[in-house]
mmCIF file of C-alpha atoms and ligand atoms in Angstrom:
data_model
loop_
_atom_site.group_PDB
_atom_site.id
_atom_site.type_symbol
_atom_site.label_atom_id
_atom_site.label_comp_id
_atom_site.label_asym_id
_atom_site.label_seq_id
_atom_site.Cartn_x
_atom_site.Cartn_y
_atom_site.Cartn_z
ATOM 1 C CA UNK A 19 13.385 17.013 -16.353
ATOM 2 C CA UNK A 20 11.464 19.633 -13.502
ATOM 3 C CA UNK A 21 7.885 18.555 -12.348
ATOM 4 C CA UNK A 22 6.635 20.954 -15.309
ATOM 5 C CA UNK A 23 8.167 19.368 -18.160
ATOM 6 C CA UNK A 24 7.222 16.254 -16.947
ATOM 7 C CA UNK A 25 3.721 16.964 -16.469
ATOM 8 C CA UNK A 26 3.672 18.297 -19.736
ATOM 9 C CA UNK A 27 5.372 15.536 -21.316
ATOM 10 C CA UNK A 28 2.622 12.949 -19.636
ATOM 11 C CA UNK A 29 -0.711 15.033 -21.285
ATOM 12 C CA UNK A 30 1.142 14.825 -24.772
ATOM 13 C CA UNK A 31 1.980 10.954 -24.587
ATOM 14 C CA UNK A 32 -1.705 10.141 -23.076
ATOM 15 C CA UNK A 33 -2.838 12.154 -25.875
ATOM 16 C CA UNK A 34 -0.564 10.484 -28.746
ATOM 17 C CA UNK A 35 -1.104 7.008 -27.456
ATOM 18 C CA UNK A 36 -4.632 7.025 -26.804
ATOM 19 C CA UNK A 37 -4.144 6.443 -22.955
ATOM 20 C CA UNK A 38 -6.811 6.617 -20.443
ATOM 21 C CA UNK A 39 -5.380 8.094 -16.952
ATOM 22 C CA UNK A 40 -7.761 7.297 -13.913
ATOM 23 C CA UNK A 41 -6.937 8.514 -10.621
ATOM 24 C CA UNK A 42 -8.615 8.068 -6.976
ATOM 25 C CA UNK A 43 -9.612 10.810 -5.319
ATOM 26 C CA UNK A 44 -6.786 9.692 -2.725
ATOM 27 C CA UNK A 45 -3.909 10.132 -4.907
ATOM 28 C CA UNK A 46 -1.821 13.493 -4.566
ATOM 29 C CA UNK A 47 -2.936 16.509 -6.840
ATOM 30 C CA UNK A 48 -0.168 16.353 -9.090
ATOM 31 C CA UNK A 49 -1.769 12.594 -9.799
ATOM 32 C CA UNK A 50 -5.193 14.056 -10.084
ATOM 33 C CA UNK A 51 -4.526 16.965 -12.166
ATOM 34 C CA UNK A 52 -2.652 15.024 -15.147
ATOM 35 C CA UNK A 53 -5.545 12.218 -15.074
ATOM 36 C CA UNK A 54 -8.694 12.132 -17.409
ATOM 37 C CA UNK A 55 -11.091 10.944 -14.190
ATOM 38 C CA UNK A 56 -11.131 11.406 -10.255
ATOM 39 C CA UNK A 57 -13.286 9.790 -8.445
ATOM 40 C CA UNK A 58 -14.393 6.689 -6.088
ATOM 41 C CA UNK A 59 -13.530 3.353 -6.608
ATOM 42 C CA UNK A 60 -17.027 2.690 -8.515
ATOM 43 C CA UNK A 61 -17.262 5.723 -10.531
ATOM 44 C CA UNK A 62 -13.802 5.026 -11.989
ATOM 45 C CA UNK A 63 -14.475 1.439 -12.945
ATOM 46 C CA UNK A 64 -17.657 2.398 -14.443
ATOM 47 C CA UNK A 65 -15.407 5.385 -16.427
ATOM 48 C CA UNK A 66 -13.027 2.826 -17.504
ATOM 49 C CA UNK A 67 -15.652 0.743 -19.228
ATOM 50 C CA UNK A 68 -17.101 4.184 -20.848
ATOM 51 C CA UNK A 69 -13.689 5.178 -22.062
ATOM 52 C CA UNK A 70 -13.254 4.405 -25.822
ATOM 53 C CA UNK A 71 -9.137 4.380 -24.812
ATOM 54 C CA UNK A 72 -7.720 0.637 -25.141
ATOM 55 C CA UNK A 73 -5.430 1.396 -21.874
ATOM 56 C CA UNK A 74 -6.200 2.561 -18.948
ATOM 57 C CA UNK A 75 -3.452 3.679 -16.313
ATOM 58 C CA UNK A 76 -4.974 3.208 -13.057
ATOM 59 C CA UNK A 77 -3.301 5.426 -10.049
ATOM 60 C CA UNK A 78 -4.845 4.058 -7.265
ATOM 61 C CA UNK A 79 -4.296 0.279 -5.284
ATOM 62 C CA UNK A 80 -4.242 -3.064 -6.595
ATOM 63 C CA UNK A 81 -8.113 -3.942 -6.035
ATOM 64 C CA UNK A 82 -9.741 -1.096 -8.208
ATOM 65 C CA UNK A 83 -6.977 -2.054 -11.201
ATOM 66 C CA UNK A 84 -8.365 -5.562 -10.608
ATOM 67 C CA UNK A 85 -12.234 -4.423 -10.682
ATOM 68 C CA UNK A 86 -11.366 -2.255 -14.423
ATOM 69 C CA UNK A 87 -9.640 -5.256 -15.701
ATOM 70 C CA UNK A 88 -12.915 -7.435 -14.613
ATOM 71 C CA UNK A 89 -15.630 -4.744 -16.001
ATOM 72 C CA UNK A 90 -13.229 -4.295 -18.996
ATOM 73 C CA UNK A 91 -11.101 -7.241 -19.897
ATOM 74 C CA UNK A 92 -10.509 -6.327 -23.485
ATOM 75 C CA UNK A 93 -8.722 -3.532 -22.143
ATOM 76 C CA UNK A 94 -4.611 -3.565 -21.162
ATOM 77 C CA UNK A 95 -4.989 -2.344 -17.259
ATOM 78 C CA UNK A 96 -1.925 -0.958 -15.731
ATOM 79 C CA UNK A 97 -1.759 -0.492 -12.042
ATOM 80 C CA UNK A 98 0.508 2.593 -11.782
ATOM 81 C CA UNK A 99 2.895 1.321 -8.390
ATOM 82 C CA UNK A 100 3.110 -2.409 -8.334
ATOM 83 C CA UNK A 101 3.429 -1.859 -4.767
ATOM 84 C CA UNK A 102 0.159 -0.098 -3.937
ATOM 85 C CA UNK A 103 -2.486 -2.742 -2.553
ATOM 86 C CA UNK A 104 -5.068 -2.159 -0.338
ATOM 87 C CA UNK A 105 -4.103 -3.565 2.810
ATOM 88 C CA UNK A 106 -7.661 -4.403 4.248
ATOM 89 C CA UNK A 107 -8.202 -6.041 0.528
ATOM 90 C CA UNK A 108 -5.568 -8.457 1.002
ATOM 91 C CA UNK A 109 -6.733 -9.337 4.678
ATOM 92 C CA UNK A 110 -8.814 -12.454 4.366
ATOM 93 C CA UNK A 111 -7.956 -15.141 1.663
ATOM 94 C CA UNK A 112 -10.032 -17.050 -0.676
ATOM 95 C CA UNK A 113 -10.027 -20.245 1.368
ATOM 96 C CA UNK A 114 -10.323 -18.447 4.531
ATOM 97 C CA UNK A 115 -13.982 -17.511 3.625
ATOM 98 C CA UNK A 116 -14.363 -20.492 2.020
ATOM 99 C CA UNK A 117 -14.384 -21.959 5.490
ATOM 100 C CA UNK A 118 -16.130 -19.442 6.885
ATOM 101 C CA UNK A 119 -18.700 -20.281 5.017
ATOM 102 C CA UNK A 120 -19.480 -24.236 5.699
ATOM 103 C CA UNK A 121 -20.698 -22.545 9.274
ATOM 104 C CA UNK A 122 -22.930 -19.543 8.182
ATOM 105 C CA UNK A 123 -24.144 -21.751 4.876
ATOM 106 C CA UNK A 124 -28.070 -20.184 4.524
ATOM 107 C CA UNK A 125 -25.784 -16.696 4.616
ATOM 108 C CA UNK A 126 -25.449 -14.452 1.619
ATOM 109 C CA UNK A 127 -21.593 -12.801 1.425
ATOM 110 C CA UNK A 128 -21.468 -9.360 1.004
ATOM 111 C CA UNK A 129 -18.115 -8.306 0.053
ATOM 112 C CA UNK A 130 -17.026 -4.412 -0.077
ATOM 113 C CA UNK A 131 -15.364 -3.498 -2.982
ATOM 114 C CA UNK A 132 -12.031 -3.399 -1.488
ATOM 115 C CA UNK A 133 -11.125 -7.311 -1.566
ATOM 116 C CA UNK A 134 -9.327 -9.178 -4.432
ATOM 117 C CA UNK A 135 -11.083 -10.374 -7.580
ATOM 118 C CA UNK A 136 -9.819 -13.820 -6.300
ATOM 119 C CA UNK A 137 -12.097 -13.555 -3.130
ATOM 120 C CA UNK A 138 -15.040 -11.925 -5.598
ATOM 121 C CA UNK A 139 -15.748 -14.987 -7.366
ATOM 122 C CA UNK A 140 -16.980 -16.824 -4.192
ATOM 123 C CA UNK A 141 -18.848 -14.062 -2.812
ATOM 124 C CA UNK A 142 -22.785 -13.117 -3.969
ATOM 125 C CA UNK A 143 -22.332 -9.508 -3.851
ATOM 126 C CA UNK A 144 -20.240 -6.610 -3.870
ATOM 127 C CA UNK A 145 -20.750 -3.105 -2.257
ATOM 128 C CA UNK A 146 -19.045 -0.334 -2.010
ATOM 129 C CA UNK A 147 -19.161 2.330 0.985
ATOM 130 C CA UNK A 148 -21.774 4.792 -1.347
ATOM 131 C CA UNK A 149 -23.721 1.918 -1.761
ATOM 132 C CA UNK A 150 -23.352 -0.805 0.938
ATOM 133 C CA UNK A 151 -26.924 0.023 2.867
ATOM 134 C CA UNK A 152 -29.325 0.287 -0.188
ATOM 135 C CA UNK A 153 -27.936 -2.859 -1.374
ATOM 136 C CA UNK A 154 -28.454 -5.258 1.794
ATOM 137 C CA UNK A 155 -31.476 -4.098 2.144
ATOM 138 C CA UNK A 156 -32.365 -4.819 -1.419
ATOM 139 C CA UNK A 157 -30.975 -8.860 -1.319
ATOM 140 C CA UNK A 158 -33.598 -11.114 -0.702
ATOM 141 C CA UNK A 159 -31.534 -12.773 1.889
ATOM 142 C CA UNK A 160 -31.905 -11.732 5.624
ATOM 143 C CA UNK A 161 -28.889 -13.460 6.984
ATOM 144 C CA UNK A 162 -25.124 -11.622 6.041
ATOM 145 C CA UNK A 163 -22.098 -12.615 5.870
ATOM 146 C CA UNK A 164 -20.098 -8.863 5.666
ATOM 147 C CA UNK A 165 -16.546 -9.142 4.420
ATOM 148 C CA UNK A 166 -13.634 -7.624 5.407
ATOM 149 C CA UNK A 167 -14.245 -4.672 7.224
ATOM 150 C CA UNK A 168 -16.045 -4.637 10.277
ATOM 151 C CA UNK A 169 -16.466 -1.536 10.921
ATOM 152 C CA UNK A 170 -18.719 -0.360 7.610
ATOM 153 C CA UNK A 171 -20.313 -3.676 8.451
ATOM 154 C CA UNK A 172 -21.274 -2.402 11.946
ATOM 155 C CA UNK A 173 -22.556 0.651 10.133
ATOM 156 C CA UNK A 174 -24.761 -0.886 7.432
ATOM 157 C CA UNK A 175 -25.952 -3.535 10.214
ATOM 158 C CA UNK A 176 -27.032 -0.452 12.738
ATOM 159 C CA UNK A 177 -28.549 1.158 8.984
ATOM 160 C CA UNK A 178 -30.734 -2.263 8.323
ATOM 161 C CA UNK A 179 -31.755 -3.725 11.608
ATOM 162 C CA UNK A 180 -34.402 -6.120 10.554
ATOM 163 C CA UNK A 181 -31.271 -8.545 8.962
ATOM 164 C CA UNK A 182 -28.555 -10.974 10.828
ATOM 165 C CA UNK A 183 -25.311 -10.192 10.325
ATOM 166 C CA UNK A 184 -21.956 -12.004 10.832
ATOM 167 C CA UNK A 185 -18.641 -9.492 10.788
ATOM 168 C CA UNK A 186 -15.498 -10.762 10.810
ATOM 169 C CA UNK A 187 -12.273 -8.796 11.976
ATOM 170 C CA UNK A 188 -11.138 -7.297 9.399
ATOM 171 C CA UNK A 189 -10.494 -3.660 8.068
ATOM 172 C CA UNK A 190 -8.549 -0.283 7.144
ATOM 173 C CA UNK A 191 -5.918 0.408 9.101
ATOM 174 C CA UNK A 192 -5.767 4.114 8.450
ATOM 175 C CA UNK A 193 -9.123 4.789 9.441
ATOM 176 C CA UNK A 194 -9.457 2.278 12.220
ATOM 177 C CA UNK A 195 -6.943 3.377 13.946
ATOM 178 C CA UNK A 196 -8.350 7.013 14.952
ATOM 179 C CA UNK A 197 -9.952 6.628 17.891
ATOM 180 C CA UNK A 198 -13.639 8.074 19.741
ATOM 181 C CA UNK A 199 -11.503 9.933 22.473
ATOM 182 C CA UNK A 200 -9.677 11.774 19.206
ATOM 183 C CA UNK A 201 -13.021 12.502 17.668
ATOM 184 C CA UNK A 202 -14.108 13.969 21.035
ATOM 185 C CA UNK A 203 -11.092 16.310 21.080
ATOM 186 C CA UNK A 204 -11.512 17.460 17.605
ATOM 187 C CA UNK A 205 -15.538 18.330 18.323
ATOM 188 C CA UNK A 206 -14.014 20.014 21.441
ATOM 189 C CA UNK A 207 -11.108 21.931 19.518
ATOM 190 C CA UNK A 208 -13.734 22.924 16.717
ATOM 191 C CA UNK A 209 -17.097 23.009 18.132
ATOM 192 C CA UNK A 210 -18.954 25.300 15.288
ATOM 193 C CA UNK A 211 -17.255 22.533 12.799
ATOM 194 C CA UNK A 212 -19.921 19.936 10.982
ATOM 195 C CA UNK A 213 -18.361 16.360 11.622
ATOM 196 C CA UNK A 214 -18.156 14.041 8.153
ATOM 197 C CA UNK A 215 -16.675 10.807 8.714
ATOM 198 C CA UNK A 216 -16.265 7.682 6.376
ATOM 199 C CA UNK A 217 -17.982 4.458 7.907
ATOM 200 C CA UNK A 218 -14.446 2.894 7.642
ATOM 201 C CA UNK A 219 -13.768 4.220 10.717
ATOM 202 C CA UNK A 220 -14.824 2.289 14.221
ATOM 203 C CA UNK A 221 -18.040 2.641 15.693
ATOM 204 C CA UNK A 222 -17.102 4.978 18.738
ATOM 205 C CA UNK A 223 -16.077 7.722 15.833
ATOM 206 C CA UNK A 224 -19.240 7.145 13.404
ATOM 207 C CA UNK A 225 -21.465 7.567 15.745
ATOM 208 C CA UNK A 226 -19.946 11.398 16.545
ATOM 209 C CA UNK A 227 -20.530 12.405 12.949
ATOM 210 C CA UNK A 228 -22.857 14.305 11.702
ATOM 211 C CA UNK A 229 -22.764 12.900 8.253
ATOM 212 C CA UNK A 230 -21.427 9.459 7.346
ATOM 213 C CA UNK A 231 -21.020 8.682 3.686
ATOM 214 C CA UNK A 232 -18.225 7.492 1.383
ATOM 215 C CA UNK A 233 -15.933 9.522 -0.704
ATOM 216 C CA UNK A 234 -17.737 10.876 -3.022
ATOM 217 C CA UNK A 235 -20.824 11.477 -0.296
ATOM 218 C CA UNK A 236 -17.934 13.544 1.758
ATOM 219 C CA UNK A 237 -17.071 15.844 -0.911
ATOM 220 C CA UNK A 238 -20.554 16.768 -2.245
ATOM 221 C CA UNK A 239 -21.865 17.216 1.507
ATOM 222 C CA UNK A 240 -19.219 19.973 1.803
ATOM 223 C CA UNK A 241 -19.283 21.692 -0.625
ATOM 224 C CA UNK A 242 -22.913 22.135 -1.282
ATOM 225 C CA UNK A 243 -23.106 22.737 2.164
ATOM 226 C CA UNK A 244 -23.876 26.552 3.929
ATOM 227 C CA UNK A 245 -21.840 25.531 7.118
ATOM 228 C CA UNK A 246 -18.391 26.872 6.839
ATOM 229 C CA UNK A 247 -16.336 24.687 9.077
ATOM 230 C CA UNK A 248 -15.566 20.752 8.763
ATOM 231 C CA UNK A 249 -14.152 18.167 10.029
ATOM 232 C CA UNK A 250 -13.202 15.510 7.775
ATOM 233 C CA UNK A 251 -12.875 11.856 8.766
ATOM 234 C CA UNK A 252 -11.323 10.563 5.958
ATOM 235 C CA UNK A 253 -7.711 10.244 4.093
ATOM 236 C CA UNK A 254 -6.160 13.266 4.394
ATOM 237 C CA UNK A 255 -6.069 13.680 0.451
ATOM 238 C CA UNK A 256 -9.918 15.014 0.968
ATOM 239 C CA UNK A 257 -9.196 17.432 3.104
ATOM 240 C CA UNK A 258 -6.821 19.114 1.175
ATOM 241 C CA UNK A 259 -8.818 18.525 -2.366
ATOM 242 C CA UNK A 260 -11.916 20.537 -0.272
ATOM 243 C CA UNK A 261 -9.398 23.222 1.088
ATOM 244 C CA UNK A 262 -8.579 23.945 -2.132
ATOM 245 C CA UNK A 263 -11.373 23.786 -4.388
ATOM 246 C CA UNK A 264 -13.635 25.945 -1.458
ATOM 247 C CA UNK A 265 -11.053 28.165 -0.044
ATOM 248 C CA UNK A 266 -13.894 30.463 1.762
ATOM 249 C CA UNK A 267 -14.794 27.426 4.033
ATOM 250 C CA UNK A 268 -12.058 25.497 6.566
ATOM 251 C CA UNK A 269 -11.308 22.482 6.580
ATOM 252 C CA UNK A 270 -9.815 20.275 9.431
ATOM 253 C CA UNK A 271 -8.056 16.441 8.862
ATOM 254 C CA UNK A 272 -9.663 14.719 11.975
ATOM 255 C CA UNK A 273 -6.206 13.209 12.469
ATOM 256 C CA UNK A 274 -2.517 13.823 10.775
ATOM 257 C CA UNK A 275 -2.554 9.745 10.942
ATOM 258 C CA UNK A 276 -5.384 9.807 8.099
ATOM 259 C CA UNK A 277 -3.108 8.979 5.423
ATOM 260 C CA UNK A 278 -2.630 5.769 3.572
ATOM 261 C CA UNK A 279 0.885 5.280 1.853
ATOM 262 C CA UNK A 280 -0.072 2.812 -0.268
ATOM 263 C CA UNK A 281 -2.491 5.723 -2.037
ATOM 264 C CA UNK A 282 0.681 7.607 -2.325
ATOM 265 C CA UNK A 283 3.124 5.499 -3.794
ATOM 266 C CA UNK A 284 2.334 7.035 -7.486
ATOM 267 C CA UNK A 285 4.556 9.436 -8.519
ATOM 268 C CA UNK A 286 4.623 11.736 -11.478
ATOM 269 C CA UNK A 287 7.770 9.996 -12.967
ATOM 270 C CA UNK A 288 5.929 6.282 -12.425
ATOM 271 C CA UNK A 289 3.084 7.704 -15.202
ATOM 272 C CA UNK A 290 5.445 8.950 -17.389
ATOM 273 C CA UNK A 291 7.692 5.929 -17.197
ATOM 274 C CA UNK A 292 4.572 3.673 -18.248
ATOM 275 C CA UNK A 293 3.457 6.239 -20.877
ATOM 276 C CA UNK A 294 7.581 5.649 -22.200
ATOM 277 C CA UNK A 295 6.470 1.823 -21.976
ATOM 278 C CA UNK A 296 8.216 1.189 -19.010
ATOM 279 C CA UNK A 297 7.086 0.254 -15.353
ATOM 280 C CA UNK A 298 3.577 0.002 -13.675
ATOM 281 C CA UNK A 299 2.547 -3.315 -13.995
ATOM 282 C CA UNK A 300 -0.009 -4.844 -16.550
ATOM 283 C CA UNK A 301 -2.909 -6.557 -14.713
ATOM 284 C CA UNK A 302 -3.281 -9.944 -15.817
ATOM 285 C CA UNK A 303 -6.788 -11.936 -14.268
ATOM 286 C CA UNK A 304 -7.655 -15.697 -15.284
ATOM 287 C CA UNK A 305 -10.367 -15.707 -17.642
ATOM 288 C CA UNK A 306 -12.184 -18.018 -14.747
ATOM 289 C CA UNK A 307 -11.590 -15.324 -12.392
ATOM 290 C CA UNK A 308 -12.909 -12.328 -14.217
ATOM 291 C CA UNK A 309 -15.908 -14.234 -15.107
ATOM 292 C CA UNK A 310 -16.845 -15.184 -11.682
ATOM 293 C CA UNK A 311 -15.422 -11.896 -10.006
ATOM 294 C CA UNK A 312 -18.246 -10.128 -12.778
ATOM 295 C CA UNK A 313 -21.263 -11.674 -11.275
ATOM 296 C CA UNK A 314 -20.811 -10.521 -8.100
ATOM 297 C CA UNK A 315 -19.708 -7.225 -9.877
ATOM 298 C CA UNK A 316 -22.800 -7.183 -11.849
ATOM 299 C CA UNK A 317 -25.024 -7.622 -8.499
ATOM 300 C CA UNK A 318 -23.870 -4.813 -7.055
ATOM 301 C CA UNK A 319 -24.814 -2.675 -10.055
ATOM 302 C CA UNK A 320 -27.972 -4.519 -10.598
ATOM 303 C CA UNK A 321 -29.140 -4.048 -6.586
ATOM 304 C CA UNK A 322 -27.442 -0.818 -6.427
ATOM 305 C CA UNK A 323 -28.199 0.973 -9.432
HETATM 306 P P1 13P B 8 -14.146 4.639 -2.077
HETATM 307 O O1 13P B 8 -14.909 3.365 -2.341
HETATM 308 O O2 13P B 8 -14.984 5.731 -1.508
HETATM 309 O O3 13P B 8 -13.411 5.040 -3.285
HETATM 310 O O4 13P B 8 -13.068 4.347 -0.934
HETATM 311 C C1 13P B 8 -12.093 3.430 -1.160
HETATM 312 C C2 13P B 8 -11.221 3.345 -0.018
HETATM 313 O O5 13P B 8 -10.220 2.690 -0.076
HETATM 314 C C3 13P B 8 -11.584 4.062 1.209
HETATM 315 O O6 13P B 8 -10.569 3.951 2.127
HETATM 316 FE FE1 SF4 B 9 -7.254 0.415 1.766
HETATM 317 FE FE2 SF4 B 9 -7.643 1.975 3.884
HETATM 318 FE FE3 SF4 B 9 -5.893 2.691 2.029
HETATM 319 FE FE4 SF4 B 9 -8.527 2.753 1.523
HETATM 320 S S1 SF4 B 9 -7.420 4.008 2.999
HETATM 321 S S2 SF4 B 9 -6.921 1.947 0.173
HETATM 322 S S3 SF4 B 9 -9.219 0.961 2.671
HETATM 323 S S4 SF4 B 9 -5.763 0.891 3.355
#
């Protein structure tokens, strides 16, 4: 069967067996044009719980399956690659912060989104990138404890200076990696470009940008914005999604390494294999687990919202 057929093939068996197709806005745009919702990893959970559909297909990494299943549980959750997780999610264990935490015990835990449900149900609060400042400034607590990644912890830390923080050393290892020398020589190689970087990546290239924000903040900035030239600190998915949908402005990727694989191990042929009832892999959580993962859930949408 060509691409065509199959893509065809997918929107009639969604359609016949009441199947709800999410996709993050990292995923390749074959991904995103067959699915129902793109979007961050908050907007889609929050679309998952809207959808009336009693599966949802999530294309996207292990962690956001696990946060639908946990705002949804009634649903059947299918993660569309088995092998997609989020490597920065599965960095620091449940009884690794358990630890942790005997030493920093007057310390609330912040956890970003991207972290298993297993390590959500001993944390107080999630965040996620769109959200992270607003909501540490809004916990009672002055003294955090900001898990895994370091470097958005650095950022909402410099963003709400009148709380402690503790960072451990964790975080994404496709935006990490892109160094402030590489920044420079982007500024320097586009110098009429505005600079929008995700606060995933370290210190030395946030604090070159001219707009930091998740995702979602990335997208909007550009394309309500009059400038005509970006760079874009982010997976590379974003800069093509922008290209595309606002061909009279240019886009540059900050870096050809900007791409996560585990984002792109979702292929056309994985969705219609589940839709056939075969492959992906049903998301299964203790009923312990979802519970527990859910409060901290529930915080973030509470401080947040
Ligand atoms: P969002 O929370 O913006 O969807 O980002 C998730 C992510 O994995 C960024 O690398
Ligand atoms: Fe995880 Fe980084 Fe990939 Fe996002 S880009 S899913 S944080 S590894």
């Amino acid at each position: 069967m060509d691409t065509l057929s199959i893509r065809d093939e997918i929107l009639r068996l969604k359609k016949e067996k009441d199947v709800c197709i999410l996709a993050h806005s990292y995923q390749a745009k074959a991904i995103t044009e067959i699915a129902d919702f793109t979007g961050d990893s908050y907007q889609l959970s929050v679309m998952a719980s809207k959808t009336d559909a009693k599966t949802v297909i999530m294309c996207g990494v292990r962690f956001m399956a696990e946060t639908v299943k946990i705002l949804s549980p009634e649903k059947t959750v299918i993660l569309s690659s088995p092998i997609a997780g989020c490597p920065m999610a599965e960095q620091m264990s449940k009884e690794y912060i358990e630890n942790i935490k005997k030493s920093y015990p007057d310390y609330a835990v912040v956890a970003y989104i991207n972290t298993t449900a297993e390590l959500k149900t001993i944390c107080d609060v999630c965040v996620t990138s769109a959200s992270a400042v607003k909501i540490v400034k809004n916990i009672p607590n002055d003294k955090i404890l900001f898990i895994p990644d370091c470097n958005l912890g650095s950022y909402v830390a410099k963003n709400v200076p009148e709380k402690t923080f503790k960072l451990l050393h964790g975080g994404c290892p496709i935006h990490g990696k892109i160094t402030g020398e590489e920044a420079r020589v982007a500024k320097r190689l586009h110098p009429d470009a505005k600079f929008l970087v995700h606060p995933e990546c370290v210190p030395q290239v946030v604090a070159q940008a001219d707009v930091v924000g998740s995702t979602t903040v990335i997208i909007d900035y550009a394309k309500q914005s009059e400038e005509k030239e970006f760079i874009i600190g982010t997976e590379i998915a974003i800069s093509e999604y922008l290209q595309f949908e606002c061909p009279e402005k240019k886009f540059y990727p900050l870096s050809s390494k900007l791409i996560c694989p585990d984002m792109k191990a979702t292929t056309l042929v994985d969705v219609y294999n589940i839709l056939k009832g075969d492959g992906g892999e049903v998301i299964e959580l203790p009923e312990e687990t979802i519970v527990k993962a859910r409060a901290c859930i529930d915080k973030m949408i509470e401080l947040g919202g």
